[in-house]
Amino acid sequence: SEVETNHDEL
Amino acid sequence: MNVFRLAGDMSHLLAIIILLLKIWKTRSCAGISGRSQLLFALTYTARYLDLVTNWVSLYNTVMKVFFIATSYATIYLMYLKFKATYDSNHDTFRVEFLLLPVTILALVLNHEFSFMEILWTFSIYLEAVAILPQLFMVSKTGEAESITSHYLFALGSYRLLYIFNWIWRYYTEEYYDLIAIIAGVVQTVLYCDFFYLYFTKVLKGKKLQLPA
């Protein structure tokens, strides 16, 4: 499932 | 972190270094679209404001600071230090045609209607199309210096490598972010024509020149 609004990328 | 993302980030880093070195060594920003560079600075500023709210890793922080700092350094070189060499006559893409739809899209299609989240979404959509003024400039002048081509190739490869990263993450972590994926695919598709010319011309030692 989608991890909500966890922007760990650049 | 996986090999595709690391390669993507390195490709992005390389693109920026190539661009800055080209401008610095030749003391000229001829052939470079200042409008695209302004859009990139806006992209990174909007996206990396989370530097102060969201700690991911040292790697993440260092890269974000690097991307923000170099985007403003590029603008400084283009619009101040080497302003006389900036080819503004050919840099005429109307950026409001990008900014307006991207802003509306970010307000409508987002994961969460909050300030930081909308800024993040805006930056993702904007990055997807930020290269258009540069590609427009290349098509208008009908050519690009080899070093500019290498810059564009590294910059285009970065999002392509991210697509492999997203496929990898989907299978290994069951993680996916549709907004990033769709925008990333659009971003990569915009480079396809350029990639073709890069492989068929630039890598064979010829200058990137469009048919008249």
Coordinates of C-alpha atoms in Angstrom, one line a residue:
Chain A
S1 CA 0.0 0.0 0.0
E2 CA 1.1 3.6 -0.5
V3 CA 3.0 5.2 2.3
E4 CA 1.2 8.5 2.8
T5 CA 3.0 11.7 2.0
N6 CA 6.4 10.4 3.0
H7 CA 8.7 12.1 0.6
D8 CA 12.0 10.4 1.1
E9 CA 13.1 10.9 -2.5
L10 CA 14.8 13.9 -4.1
Chain B
M1 CA 17.8 3.5 -1.4
N2 CA 18.5 1.2 -4.3
V3 CA 21.0 1.2 -7.2
F4 CA 18.6 2.9 -9.6
R5 CA 17.8 5.8 -7.3
L6 CA 21.5 6.3 -6.5
A7 CA 22.3 6.2 -10.2
G8 CA 19.5 8.7 -10.8
D9 CA 20.7 11.1 -8.1
M10 CA 24.3 10.8 -9.4
S11 CA 23.1 11.5 -12.9
H12 CA 21.2 14.6 -11.6
L13 CA 24.3 15.7 -9.7
L14 CA 26.5 15.2 -12.8
A15 CA 24.1 17.2 -15.0
I16 CA 24.4 20.2 -12.6
I17 CA 28.2 19.9 -12.4
I18 CA 28.5 19.8 -16.2
L19 CA 26.3 22.9 -16.6
L20 CA 28.2 24.9 -14.0
L21 CA 31.6 23.8 -15.3
K22 CA 30.5 24.7 -18.9
I23 CA 29.5 28.2 -17.8
W24 CA 32.5 28.7 -15.6
K25 CA 35.2 27.4 -18.0
T26 CA 33.9 29.1 -21.1
R27 CA 32.8 32.2 -19.2
S28 CA 29.6 32.0 -21.1
C29 CA 26.0 30.7 -20.8
A30 CA 25.3 30.8 -24.5
G31 CA 22.7 28.2 -25.5
I32 CA 21.4 27.8 -22.0
S33 CA 17.8 28.7 -21.2
G34 CA 17.7 31.0 -18.2
R35 CA 13.9 30.4 -18.0
S36 CA 14.4 26.7 -17.5
Q37 CA 17.0 27.4 -14.8
L38 CA 14.5 29.8 -13.1
L39 CA 11.9 27.0 -13.2
F40 CA 14.4 24.5 -11.7
A41 CA 15.2 26.9 -8.9
L42 CA 11.5 27.4 -8.2
T43 CA 11.1 23.6 -8.3
Y44 CA 13.8 22.9 -5.7
T45 CA 12.8 25.7 -3.5
A46 CA 9.2 24.5 -3.4
R47 CA 10.1 20.9 -2.8
Y48 CA 13.0 21.2 -0.4
L49 CA 11.3 23.6 2.1
D50 CA 10.7 20.3 4.0
L51 CA 14.4 20.5 4.9
V52 CA 13.3 22.2 8.1
T53 CA 10.3 20.1 8.8
N54 CA 11.2 16.5 7.7
W55 CA 14.5 14.8 8.4
V56 CA 15.2 11.8 6.2
S57 CA 18.9 11.3 6.2
L58 CA 22.2 13.1 6.0
Y59 CA 22.5 12.1 2.3
N60 CA 19.0 13.5 1.7
T61 CA 19.8 16.8 3.4
V62 CA 23.2 17.3 1.7
M63 CA 21.7 16.6 -1.7
K64 CA 18.8 19.0 -1.1
V65 CA 21.1 21.8 0.0
F66 CA 23.3 21.1 -3.0
F67 CA 20.4 21.3 -5.5
I68 CA 19.0 24.5 -4.0
A69 CA 22.4 26.2 -3.8
T70 CA 23.5 25.2 -7.3
S71 CA 20.2 26.3 -8.8
Y72 CA 20.7 29.8 -7.4
A73 CA 24.4 29.8 -8.3
T74 CA 23.4 29.0 -11.9
I75 CA 20.9 31.9 -11.9
Y76 CA 23.6 34.2 -10.5
L77 CA 26.0 33.2 -13.2
M78 CA 23.5 33.6 -16.0
Y79 CA 21.7 36.8 -14.9
L80 CA 24.5 38.6 -13.2
K81 CA 28.1 37.5 -13.7
F82 CA 27.9 36.4 -17.4
K83 CA 24.8 38.3 -18.3
A84 CA 26.4 39.6 -21.5
T85 CA 26.6 36.0 -22.9
Y86 CA 23.0 35.1 -22.1
D87 CA 21.2 34.4 -25.3
S88 CA 17.9 36.0 -24.3
N89 CA 16.7 36.5 -27.9
H90 CA 16.3 32.8 -28.3
D91 CA 15.0 32.2 -24.8
T92 CA 11.4 33.2 -25.4
F93 CA 9.3 30.3 -24.1
R94 CA 6.2 31.7 -22.3
V95 CA 6.7 30.2 -18.8
E96 CA 3.2 31.4 -17.7
F97 CA 1.8 28.7 -20.0
L98 CA 3.5 26.2 -17.7
L99 CA 3.2 27.9 -14.3
L100 CA -0.6 28.4 -14.5
P101 CA -1.7 24.8 -15.4
V102 CA 0.9 23.4 -13.0
T103 CA -0.4 25.5 -10.1
I104 CA -4.0 24.6 -10.9
L105 CA -3.1 20.9 -11.2
A106 CA -1.2 21.0 -7.9
L107 CA -4.3 22.5 -6.1
V108 CA -6.6 19.9 -7.6
L109 CA -4.6 16.7 -7.8
N110 CA -2.6 16.2 -4.6
H111 CA -2.3 13.7 -1.8
E112 CA -3.4 16.1 0.8
F113 CA -4.6 19.7 0.8
S114 CA -2.0 21.2 3.0
F115 CA 0.6 24.0 2.4
M116 CA 3.7 21.8 2.3
E117 CA 2.0 19.0 0.4
I118 CA 0.7 21.4 -2.3
L119 CA 4.2 22.9 -2.6
W120 CA 5.6 19.4 -3.0
T121 CA 3.0 18.5 -5.6
F122 CA 3.6 21.8 -7.5
S123 CA 7.3 21.1 -7.6
I124 CA 6.8 17.6 -9.0
Y125 CA 4.5 18.9 -11.8
L126 CA 6.8 21.9 -12.5
E127 CA 9.9 19.8 -12.7
A128 CA 8.2 17.5 -15.3
V129 CA 7.9 20.5 -17.7
A130 CA 10.7 22.8 -16.5
I131 CA 13.0 21.7 -19.4
L132 CA 10.6 22.8 -22.1
P133 CA 12.1 26.4 -22.4
Q134 CA 15.5 24.8 -22.9
L135 CA 14.3 22.3 -25.5
F136 CA 12.4 25.1 -27.2
M137 CA 15.6 27.1 -27.3
V138 CA 17.5 24.2 -28.9
S139 CA 14.8 23.8 -31.5
K140 CA 14.7 27.5 -32.2
T141 CA 18.4 27.8 -32.8
G142 CA 18.4 24.4 -34.5
E143 CA 21.6 23.3 -32.6
A144 CA 23.2 22.7 -29.3
E145 CA 26.9 22.6 -28.2
S146 CA 28.1 19.1 -27.3
I147 CA 28.5 20.1 -23.7
T148 CA 24.9 21.3 -23.5
S149 CA 23.9 18.0 -25.0
H150 CA 25.8 16.1 -22.3
Y151 CA 24.1 18.2 -19.7
L152 CA 20.6 17.5 -21.2
F153 CA 21.4 13.8 -21.5
A154 CA 22.5 13.5 -17.8
L155 CA 19.4 15.5 -16.7
G156 CA 17.0 13.4 -18.8
S157 CA 18.6 10.1 -17.6
Y158 CA 18.0 11.1 -14.0
R159 CA 14.2 10.8 -14.2
L160 CA 14.4 7.7 -16.4
L161 CA 16.5 6.0 -13.7
Y162 CA 14.0 7.1 -11.1
I163 CA 11.3 5.2 -13.0
F164 CA 13.3 2.0 -12.6
N165 CA 13.7 3.0 -8.9
W166 CA 9.9 3.2 -8.6
I167 CA 9.3 -0.1 -10.3
W168 CA 11.9 -1.6 -7.9
R169 CA 10.2 0.0 -4.9
Y170 CA 6.8 -1.2 -6.0
Y171 CA 8.0 -4.9 -6.0
T172 CA 10.3 -4.7 -3.0
E173 CA 8.5 -2.3 -0.6
E174 CA 5.0 -2.2 -2.1
Y175 CA 5.6 1.5 -2.2
Y176 CA 4.4 3.8 -4.9
D177 CA 3.5 7.4 -5.4
L178 CA 1.3 7.9 -8.4
I179 CA 1.9 11.7 -8.6
A180 CA 5.6 11.3 -8.8
I181 CA 5.4 8.3 -11.2
I182 CA 3.0 10.0 -13.7
A183 CA 4.9 13.3 -13.6
G184 CA 8.2 11.4 -13.9
V185 CA 7.0 9.5 -16.9
V186 CA 5.9 12.7 -18.6
Q187 CA 9.2 14.3 -17.8
T188 CA 11.2 11.4 -19.3
V189 CA 8.9 11.3 -22.4
L190 CA 9.8 15.0 -23.1
Y191 CA 13.4 13.9 -23.5
C192 CA 12.8 11.1 -26.0
D193 CA 13.3 13.1 -29.1
F194 CA 16.5 14.6 -27.6
F195 CA 17.7 11.1 -26.5
Y196 CA 17.3 9.9 -30.1
L197 CA 19.4 12.8 -31.5
Y198 CA 22.0 12.4 -28.7
F199 CA 22.6 8.7 -29.6
T200 CA 22.5 9.2 -33.4
K201 CA 24.5 12.4 -33.6
V202 CA 26.3 13.6 -30.5
L203 CA 27.8 10.2 -29.5
K204 CA 29.1 9.8 -33.1
G205 CA 31.1 13.0 -32.7
K206 CA 28.7 15.3 -34.5
K207 CA 27.1 18.4 -33.3
L208 CA 23.5 18.2 -32.3
Q209 CA 21.9 19.9 -35.2
L210 CA 18.2 19.7 -36.1
P211 CA 17.2 19.3 -39.7
A212 CA 16.3 22.7 -41.3

